PDB file of C-alpha atoms in Angstrom:
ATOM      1  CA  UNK A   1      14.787  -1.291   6.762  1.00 65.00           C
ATOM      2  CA  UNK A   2      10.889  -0.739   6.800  1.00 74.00           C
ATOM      3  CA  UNK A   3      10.235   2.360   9.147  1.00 82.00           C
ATOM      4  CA  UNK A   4       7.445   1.928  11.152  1.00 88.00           C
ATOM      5  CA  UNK A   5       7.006   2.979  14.572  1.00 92.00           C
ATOM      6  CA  UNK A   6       7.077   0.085  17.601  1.00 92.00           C
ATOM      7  CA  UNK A   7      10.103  -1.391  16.082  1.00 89.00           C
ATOM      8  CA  UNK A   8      10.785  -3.876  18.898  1.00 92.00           C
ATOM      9  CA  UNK A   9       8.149  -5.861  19.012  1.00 90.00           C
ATOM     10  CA  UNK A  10       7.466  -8.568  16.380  1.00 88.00           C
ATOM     11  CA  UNK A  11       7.223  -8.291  12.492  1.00 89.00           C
ATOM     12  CA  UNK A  12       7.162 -10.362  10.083  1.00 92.00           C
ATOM     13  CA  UNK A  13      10.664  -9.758   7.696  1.00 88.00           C
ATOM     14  CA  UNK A  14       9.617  -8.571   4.670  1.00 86.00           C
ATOM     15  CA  UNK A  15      11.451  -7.657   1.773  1.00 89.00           C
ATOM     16  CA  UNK A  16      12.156  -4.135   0.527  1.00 90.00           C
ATOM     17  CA  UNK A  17      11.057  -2.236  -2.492  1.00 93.00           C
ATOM     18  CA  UNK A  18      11.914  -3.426  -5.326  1.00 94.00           C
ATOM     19  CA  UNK A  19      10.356  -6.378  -4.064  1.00 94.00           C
ATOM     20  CA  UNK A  20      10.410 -10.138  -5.682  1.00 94.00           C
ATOM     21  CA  UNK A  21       7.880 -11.725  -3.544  1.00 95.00           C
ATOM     22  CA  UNK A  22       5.190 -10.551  -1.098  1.00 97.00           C
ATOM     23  CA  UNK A  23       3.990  -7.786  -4.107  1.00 98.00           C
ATOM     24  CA  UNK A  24       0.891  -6.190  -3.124  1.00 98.00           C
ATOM     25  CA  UNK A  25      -0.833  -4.510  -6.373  1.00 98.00           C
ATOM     26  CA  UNK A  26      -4.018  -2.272  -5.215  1.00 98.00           C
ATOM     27  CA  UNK A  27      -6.746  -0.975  -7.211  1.00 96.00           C
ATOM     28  CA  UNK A  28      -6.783   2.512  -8.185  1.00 94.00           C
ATOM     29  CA  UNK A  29      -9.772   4.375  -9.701  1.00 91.00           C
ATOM     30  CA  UNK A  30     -12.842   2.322 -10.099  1.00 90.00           C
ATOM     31  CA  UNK A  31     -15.125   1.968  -6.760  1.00 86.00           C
ATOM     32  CA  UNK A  32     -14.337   5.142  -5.402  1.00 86.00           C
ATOM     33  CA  UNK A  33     -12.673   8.356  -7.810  1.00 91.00           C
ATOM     34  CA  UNK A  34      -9.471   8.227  -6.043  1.00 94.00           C
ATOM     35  CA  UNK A  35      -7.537  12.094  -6.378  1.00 95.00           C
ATOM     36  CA  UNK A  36      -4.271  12.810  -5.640  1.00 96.00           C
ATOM     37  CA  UNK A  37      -4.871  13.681  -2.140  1.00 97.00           C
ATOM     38  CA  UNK A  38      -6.630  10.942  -1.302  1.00 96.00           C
ATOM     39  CA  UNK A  39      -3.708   8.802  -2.699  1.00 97.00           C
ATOM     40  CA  UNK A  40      -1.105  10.455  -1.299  1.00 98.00           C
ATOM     41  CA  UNK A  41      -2.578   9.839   2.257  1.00 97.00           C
ATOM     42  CA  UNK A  42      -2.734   6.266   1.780  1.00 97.00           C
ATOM     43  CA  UNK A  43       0.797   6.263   0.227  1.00 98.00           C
ATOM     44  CA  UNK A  44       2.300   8.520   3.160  1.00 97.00           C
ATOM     45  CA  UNK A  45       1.378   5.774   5.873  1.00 96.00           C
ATOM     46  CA  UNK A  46       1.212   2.342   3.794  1.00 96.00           C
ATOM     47  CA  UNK A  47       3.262   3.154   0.682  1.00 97.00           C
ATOM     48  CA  UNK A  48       6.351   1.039   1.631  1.00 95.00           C
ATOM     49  CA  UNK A  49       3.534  -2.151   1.389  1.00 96.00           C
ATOM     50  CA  UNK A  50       2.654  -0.944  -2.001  1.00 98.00           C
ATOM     51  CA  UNK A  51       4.228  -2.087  -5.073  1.00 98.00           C
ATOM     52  CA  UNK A  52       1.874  -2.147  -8.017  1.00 98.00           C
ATOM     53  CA  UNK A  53      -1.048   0.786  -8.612  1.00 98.00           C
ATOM     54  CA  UNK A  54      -3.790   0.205 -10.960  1.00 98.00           C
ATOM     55  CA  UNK A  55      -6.350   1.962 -12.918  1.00 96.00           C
ATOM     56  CA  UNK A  56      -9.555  -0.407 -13.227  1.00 92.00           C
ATOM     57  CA  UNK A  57     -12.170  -0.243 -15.888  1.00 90.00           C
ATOM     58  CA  UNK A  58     -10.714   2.547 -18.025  1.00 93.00           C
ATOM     59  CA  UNK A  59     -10.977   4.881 -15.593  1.00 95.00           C
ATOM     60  CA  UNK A  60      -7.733   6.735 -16.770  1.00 96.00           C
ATOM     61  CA  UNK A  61      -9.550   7.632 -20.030  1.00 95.00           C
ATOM     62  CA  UNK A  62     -12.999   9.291 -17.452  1.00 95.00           C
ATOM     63  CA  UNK A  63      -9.692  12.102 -16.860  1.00 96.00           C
ATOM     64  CA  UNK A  64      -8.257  14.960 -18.088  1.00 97.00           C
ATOM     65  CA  UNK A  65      -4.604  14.251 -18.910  1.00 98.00           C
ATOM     66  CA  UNK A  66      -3.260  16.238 -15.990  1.00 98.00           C
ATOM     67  CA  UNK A  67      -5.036  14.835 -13.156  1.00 97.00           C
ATOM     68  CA  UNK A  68      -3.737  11.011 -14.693  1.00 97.00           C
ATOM     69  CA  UNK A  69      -0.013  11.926 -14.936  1.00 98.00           C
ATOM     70  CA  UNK A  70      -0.209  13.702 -11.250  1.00 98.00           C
ATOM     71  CA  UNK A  71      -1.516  10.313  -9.881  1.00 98.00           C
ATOM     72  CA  UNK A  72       1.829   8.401 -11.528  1.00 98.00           C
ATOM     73  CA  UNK A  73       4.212  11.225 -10.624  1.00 98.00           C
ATOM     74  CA  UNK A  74       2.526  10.798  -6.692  1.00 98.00           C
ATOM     75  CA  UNK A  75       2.731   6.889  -7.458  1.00 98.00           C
ATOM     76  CA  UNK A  76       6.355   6.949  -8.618  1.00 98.00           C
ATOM     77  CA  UNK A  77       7.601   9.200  -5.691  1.00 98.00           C
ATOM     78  CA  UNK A  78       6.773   6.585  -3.367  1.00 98.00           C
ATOM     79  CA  UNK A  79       8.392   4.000  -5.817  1.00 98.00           C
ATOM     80  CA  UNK A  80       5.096   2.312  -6.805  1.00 98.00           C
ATOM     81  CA  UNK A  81       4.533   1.463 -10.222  1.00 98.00           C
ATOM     82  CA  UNK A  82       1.445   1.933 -12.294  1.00 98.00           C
ATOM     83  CA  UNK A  83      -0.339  -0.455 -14.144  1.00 98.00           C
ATOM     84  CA  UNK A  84      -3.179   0.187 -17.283  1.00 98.00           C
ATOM     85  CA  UNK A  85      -5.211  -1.898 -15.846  1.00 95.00           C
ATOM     86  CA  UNK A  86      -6.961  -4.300 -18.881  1.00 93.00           C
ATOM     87  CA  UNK A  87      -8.340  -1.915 -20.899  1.00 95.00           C
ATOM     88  CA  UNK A  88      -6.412  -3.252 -24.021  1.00 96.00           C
ATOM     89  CA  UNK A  89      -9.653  -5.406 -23.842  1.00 94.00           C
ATOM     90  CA  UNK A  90     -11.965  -2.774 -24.825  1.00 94.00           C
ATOM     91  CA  UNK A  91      -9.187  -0.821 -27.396  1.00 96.00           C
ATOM     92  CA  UNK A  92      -9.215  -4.965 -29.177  1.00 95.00           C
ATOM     93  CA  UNK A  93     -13.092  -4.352 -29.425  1.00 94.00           C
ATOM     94  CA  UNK A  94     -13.961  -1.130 -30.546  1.00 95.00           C
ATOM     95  CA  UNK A  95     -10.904   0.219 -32.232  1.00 94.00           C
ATOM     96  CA  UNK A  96      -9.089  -2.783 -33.165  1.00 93.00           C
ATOM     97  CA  UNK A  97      -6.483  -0.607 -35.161  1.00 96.00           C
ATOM     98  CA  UNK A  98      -5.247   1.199 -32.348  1.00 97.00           C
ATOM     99  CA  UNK A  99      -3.935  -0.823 -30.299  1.00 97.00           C
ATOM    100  CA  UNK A 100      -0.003  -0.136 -30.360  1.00 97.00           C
ATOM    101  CA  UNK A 101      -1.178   3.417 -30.214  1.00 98.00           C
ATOM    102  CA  UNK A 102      -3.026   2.531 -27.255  1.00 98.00           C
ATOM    103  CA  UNK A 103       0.575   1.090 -25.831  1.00 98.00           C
ATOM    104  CA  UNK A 104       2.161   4.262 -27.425  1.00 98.00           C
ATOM    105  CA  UNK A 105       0.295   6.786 -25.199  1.00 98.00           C
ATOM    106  CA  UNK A 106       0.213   4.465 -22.245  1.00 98.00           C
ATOM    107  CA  UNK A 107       4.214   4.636 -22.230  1.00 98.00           C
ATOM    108  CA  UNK A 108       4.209   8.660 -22.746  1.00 98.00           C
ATOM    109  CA  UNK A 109       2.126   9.492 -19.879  1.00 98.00           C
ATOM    110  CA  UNK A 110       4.329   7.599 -17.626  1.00 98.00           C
ATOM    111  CA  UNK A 111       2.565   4.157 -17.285  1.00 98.00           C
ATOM    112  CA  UNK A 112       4.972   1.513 -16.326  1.00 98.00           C
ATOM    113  CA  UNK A 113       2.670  -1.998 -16.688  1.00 98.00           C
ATOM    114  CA  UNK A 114       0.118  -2.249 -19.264  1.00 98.00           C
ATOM    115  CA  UNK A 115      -2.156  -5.431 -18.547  1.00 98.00           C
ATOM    116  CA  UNK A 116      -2.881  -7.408 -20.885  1.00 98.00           C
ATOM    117  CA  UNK A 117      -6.695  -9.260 -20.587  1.00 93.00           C
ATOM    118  CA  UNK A 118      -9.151 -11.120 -22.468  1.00 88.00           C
ATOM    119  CA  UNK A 119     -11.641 -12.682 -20.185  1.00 80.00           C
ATOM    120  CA  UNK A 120     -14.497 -10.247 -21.951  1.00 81.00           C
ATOM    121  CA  UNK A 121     -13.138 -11.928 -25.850  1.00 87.00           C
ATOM    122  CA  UNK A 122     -12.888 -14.754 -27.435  1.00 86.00           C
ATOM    123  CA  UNK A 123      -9.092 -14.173 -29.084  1.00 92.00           C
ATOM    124  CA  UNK A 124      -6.438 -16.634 -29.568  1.00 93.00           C
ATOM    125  CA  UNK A 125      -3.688 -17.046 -27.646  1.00 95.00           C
ATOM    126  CA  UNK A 126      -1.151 -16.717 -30.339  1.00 97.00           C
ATOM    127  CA  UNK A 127      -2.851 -13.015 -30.483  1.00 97.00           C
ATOM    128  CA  UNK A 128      -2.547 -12.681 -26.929  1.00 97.00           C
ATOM    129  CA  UNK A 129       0.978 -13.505 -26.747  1.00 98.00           C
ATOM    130  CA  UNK A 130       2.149 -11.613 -29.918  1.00 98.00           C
ATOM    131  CA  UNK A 131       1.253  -8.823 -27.898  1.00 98.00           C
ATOM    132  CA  UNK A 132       2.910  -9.826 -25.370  1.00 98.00           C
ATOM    133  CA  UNK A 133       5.998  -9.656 -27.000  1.00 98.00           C
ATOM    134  CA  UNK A 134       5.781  -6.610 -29.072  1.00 98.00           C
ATOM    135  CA  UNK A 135       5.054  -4.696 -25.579  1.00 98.00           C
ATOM    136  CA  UNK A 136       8.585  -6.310 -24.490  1.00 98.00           C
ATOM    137  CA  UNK A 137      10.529  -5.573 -27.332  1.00 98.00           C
ATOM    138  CA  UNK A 138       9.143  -2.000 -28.504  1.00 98.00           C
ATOM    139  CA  UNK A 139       8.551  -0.023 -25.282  1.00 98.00           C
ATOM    140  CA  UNK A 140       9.836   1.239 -22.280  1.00 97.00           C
ATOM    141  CA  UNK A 141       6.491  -0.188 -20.268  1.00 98.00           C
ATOM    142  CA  UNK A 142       5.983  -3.796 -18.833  1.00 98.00           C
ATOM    143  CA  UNK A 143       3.427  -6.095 -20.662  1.00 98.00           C
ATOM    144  CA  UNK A 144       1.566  -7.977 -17.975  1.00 98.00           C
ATOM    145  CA  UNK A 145      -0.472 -11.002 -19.521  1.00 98.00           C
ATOM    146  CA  UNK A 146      -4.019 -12.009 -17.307  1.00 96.00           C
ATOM    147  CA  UNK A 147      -4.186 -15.871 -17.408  1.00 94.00           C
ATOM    148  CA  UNK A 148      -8.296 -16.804 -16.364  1.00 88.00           C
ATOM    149  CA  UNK A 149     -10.498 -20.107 -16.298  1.00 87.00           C
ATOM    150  CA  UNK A 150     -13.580 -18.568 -16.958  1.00 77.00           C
ATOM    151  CA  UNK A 151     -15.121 -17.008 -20.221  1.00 67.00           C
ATOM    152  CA  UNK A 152     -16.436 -13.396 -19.007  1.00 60.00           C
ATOM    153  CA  UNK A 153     -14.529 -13.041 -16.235  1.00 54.00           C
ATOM    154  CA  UNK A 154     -13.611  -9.547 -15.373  1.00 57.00           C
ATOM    155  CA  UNK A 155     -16.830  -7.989 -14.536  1.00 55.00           C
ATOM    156  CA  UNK A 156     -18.481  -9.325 -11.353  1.00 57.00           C
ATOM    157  CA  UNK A 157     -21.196 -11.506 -13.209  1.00 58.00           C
ATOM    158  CA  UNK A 158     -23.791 -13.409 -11.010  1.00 62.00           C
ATOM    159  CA  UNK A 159     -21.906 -17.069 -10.106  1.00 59.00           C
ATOM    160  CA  UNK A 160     -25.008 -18.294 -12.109  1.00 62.00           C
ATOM    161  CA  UNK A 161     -24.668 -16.489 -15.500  1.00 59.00           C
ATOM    162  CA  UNK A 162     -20.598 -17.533 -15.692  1.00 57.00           C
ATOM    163  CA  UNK A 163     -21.184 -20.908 -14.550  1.00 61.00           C
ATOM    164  CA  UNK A 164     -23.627 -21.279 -17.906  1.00 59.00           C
ATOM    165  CA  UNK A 165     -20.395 -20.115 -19.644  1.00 62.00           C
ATOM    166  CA  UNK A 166     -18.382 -23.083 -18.719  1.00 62.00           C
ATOM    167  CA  UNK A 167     -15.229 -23.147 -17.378  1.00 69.00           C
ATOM    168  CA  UNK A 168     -11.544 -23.559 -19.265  1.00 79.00           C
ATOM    169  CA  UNK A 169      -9.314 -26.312 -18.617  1.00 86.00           C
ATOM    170  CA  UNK A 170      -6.590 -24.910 -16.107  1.00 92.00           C
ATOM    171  CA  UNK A 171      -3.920 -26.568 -18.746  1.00 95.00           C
ATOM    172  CA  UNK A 172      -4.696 -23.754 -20.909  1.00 93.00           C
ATOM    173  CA  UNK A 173      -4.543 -21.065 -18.894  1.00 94.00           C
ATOM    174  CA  UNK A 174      -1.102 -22.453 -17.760  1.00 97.00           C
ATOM    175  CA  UNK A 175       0.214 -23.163 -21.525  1.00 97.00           C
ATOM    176  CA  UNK A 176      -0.947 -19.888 -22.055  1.00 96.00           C
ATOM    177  CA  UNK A 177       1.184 -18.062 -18.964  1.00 97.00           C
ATOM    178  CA  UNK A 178       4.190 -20.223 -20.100  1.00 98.00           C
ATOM    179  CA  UNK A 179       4.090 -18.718 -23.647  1.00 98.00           C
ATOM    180  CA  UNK A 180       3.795 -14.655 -22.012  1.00 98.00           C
ATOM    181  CA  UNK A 181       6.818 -15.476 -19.789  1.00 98.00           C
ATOM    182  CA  UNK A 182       8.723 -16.886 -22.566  1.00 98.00           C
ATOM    183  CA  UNK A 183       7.751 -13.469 -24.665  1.00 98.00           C
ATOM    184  CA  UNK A 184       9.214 -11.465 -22.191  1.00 98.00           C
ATOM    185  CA  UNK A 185       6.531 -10.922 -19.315  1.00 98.00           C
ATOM    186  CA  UNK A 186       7.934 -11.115 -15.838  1.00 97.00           C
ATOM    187  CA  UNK A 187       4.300 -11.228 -14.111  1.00 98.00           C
ATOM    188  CA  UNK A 188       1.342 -12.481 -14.527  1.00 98.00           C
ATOM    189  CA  UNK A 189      -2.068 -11.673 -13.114  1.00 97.00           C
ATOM    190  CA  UNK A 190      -4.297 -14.751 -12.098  1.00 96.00           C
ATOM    191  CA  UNK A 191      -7.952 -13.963 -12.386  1.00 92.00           C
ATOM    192  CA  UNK A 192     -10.331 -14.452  -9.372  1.00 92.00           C
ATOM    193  CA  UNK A 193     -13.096 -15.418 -11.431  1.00 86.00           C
ATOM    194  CA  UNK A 194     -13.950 -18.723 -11.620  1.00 84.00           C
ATOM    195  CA  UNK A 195     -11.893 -19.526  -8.898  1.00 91.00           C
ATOM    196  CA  UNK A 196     -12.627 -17.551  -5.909  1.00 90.00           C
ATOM    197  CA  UNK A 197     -15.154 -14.867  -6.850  1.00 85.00           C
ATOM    198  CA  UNK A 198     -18.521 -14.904  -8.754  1.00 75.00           C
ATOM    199  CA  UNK A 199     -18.551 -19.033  -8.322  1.00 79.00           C
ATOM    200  CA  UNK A 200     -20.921 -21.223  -6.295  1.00 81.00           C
ATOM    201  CA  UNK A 201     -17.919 -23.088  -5.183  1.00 86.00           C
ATOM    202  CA  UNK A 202     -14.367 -22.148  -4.498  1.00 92.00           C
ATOM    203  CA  UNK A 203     -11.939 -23.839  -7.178  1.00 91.00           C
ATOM    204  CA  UNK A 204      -9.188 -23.797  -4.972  1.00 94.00           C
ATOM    205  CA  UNK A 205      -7.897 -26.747  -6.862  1.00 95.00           C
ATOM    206  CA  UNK A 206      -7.280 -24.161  -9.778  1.00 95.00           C
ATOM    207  CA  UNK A 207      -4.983 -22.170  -8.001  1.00 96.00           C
ATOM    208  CA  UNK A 208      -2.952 -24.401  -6.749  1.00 97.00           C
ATOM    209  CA  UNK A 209      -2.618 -25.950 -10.415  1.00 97.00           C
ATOM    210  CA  UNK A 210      -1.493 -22.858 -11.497  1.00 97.00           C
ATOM    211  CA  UNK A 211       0.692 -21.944  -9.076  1.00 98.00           C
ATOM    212  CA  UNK A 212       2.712 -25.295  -9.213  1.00 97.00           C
ATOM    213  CA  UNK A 213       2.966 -25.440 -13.394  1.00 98.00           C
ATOM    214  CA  UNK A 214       3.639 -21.312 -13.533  1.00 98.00           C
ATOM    215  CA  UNK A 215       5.638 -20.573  -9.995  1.00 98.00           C
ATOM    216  CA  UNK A 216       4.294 -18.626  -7.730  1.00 97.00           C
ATOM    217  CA  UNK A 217       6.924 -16.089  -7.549  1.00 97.00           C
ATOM    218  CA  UNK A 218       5.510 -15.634 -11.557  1.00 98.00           C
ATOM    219  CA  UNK A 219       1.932 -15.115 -10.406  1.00 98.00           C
ATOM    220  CA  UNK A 220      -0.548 -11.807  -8.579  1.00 98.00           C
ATOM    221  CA  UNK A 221      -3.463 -13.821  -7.559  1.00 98.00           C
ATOM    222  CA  UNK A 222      -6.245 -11.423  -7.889  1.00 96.00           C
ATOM    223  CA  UNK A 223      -8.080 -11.810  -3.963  1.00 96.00           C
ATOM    224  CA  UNK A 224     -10.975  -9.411  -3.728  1.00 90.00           C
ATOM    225  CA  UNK A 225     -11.699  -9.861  -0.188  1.00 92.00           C
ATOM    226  CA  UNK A 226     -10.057 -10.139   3.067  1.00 94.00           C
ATOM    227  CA  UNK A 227     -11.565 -14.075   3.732  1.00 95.00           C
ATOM    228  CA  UNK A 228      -9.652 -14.618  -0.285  1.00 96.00           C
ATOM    229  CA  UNK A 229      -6.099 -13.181   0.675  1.00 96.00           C
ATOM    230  CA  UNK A 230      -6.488 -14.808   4.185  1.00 96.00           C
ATOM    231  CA  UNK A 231      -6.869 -18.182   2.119  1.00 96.00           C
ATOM    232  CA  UNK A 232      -3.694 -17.433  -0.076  1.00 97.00           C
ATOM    233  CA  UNK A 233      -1.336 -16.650   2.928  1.00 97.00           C
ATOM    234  CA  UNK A 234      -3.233 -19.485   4.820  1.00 96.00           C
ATOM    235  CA  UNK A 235      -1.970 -22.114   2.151  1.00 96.00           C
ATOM    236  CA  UNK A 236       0.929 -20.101  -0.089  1.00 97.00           C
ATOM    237  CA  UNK A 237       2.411 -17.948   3.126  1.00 96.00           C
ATOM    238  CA  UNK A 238       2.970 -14.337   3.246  1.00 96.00           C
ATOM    239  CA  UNK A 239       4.835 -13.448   0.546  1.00 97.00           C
ATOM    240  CA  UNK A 240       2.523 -14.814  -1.995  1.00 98.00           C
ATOM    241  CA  UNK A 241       1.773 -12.066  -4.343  1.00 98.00           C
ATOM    242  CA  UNK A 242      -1.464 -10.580  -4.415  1.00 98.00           C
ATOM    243  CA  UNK A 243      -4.374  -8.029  -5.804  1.00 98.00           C
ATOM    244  CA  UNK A 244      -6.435  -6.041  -3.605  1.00 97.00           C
ATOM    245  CA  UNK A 245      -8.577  -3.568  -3.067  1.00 95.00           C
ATOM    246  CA  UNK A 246      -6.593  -0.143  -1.808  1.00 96.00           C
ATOM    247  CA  UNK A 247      -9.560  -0.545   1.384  1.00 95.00           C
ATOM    248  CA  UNK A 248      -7.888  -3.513   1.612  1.00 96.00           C
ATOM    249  CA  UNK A 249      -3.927  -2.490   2.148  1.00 96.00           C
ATOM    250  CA  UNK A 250      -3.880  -2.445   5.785  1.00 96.00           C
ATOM    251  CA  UNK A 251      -6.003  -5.561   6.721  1.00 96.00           C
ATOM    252  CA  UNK A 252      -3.708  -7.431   3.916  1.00 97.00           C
ATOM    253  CA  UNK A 253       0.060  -6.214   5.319  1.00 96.00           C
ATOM    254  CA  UNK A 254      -1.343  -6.601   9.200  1.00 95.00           C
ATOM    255  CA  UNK A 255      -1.663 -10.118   8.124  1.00 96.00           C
ATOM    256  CA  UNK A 256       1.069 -10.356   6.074  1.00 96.00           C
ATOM    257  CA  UNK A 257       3.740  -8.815   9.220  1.00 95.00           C
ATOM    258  CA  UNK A 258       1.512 -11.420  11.759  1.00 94.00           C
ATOM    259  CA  UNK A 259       0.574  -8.230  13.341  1.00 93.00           C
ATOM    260  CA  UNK A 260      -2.875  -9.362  13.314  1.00 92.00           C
ATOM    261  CA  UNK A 261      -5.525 -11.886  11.579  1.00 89.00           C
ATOM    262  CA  UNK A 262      -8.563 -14.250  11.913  1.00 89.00           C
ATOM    263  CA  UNK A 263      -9.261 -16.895  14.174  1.00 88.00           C
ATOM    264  CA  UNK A 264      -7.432 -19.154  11.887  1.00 88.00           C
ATOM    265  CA  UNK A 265      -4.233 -17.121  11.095  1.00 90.00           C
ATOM    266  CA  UNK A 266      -3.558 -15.090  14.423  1.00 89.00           C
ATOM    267  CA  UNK A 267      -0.247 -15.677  15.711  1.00 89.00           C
ATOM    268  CA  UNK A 268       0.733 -18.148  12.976  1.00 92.00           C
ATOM    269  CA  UNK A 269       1.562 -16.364   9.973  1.00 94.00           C
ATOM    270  CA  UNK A 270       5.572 -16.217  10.083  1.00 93.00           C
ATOM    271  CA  UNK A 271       8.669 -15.811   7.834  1.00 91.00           C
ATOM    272  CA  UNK A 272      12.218 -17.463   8.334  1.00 90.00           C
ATOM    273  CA  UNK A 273      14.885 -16.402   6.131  1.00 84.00           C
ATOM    274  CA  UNK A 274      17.789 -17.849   8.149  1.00 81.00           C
ATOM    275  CA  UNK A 275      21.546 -16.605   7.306  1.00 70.00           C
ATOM    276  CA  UNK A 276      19.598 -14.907   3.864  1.00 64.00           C
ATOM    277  CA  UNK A 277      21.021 -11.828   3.100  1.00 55.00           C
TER     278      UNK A 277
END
């Protein structure tokens, strides 16, 4: 049972760690340093909510070795797991060579996900998905494939510079996410990117293309911002899987539990799981 204090009044039910649905991945290092104390605060009071912990931008390689590992060993004693983040993008780049020894030291300093993205590169998916499957079948660390519909996405580009880019068919992107889960990935991450951040427009016809050829309970829709994650539980419900900032975390699960909302959610955001044990 989730501990919280309050117990008799509403909550939404929510599955426990390890959860199938309802993940909630939160970004690690990137807008603000993030230490070990500051972690472990926000792991003491929301760490049941947490499932997935991830390193943005590289930030892991900014660090001496020992402060890294003590943020997974604070991670993985509140059974969160920790994801690379897609750094593989930059390793593809500038030291092409290295990149199963990039997945090599990843595993020995105790990641368990290692994203795999390419919205910075233009790289064939046949690359993309060998990886894909070498990370399944050679190491003791989860490949997690990024499916996107927009060249450059990853890097908060003005609306106006991406949309000059062009955007990719949704087919592909799903083709794509069909090949990584046949090659051994169990989640993918959906890019917010020319779909609900850095566009003109929302393409929230995108995401629900993608969610009905790949499964939802397949998918972590990146949602950068409370009025994006309010959208996904609006039209997906509460256990739709999402990426957030760790700012984010309690806004996200008071919405989640119908705790709390907007105008537009309070008091309707609900779960029914019947006779389900």
């Amino acid at each position: 049972m989730v501990d919280r204090t309050f117990e008799f009044l509403h909550h939404n039910e929510r599955e426990e760690k390890p959860r199938e649905k309802g993940i909630t991945e939160i970004r690690g290092p990137y807008y603000d340093p993030m230490g070990p104390r500051e972690l472990r605060d926000l792991l003491e009071t929301m760490g049941q909510y947490v499932d997935i912990y991830k390193f943005s931008g590289g930030s892991f390689a900014l660090m001496p070795e020992e402060a890294v590992t003590e943020l997974i060993d604070v991670c993985h004693e509140f059974d969160v797991k920790v994801s690379t983040g897609g750094y593989v993008e930059n390793v593809l780049i500038r030291d092409n060579d290295k990149v199963e020894r990039y997945f090599e030291e990843a595993e020995r300093l105790g990641f368990d996900i290692v994203e795999l993205s390419s919205g910075f590169l233009a790289i064939g998916t046949d690359d993309m998905v060998r990886m894909t499957e070498i990370v399944a079948e050679d190491y003791e660390i989860d490949p997690k494939p990024e499916i996107n519909v927009q060249f450059g996405a990853g890097g908060a580009t003005d609306p106006d510079v991406l949309e000059e880019q062009g955007q990719q068919d949704p087919e592909q992107a799903i083709e794509e996410g069909k090949r990584h889960l046949e090659a051994g990935a169990d989640l993918l991450m959906v890019e917010a990117e020319g779909i609900t951040e850095e566009v003109n427009e929302w393409r929230t016809d995108v995401a629900y293309q993608i969610a009905n050829g790949l499964g939802i309970e397949n998918l972590v829709f990146e949602a950068p911002g409370p009025e994006m994650f309010e959208w996904y539980i609006k039209n997906f419900g509460p256990e739709i899987n999402l990426f957030v900032d760790n700012s984010q975390i309690v806004e996200l699960e008071c919405m989640r539990s119908g705790l709390w909302g907007k105008a537009t959610t309070w008091g309707r955001t609900v779960t029914w799981k019947g006779d389900e044990e």
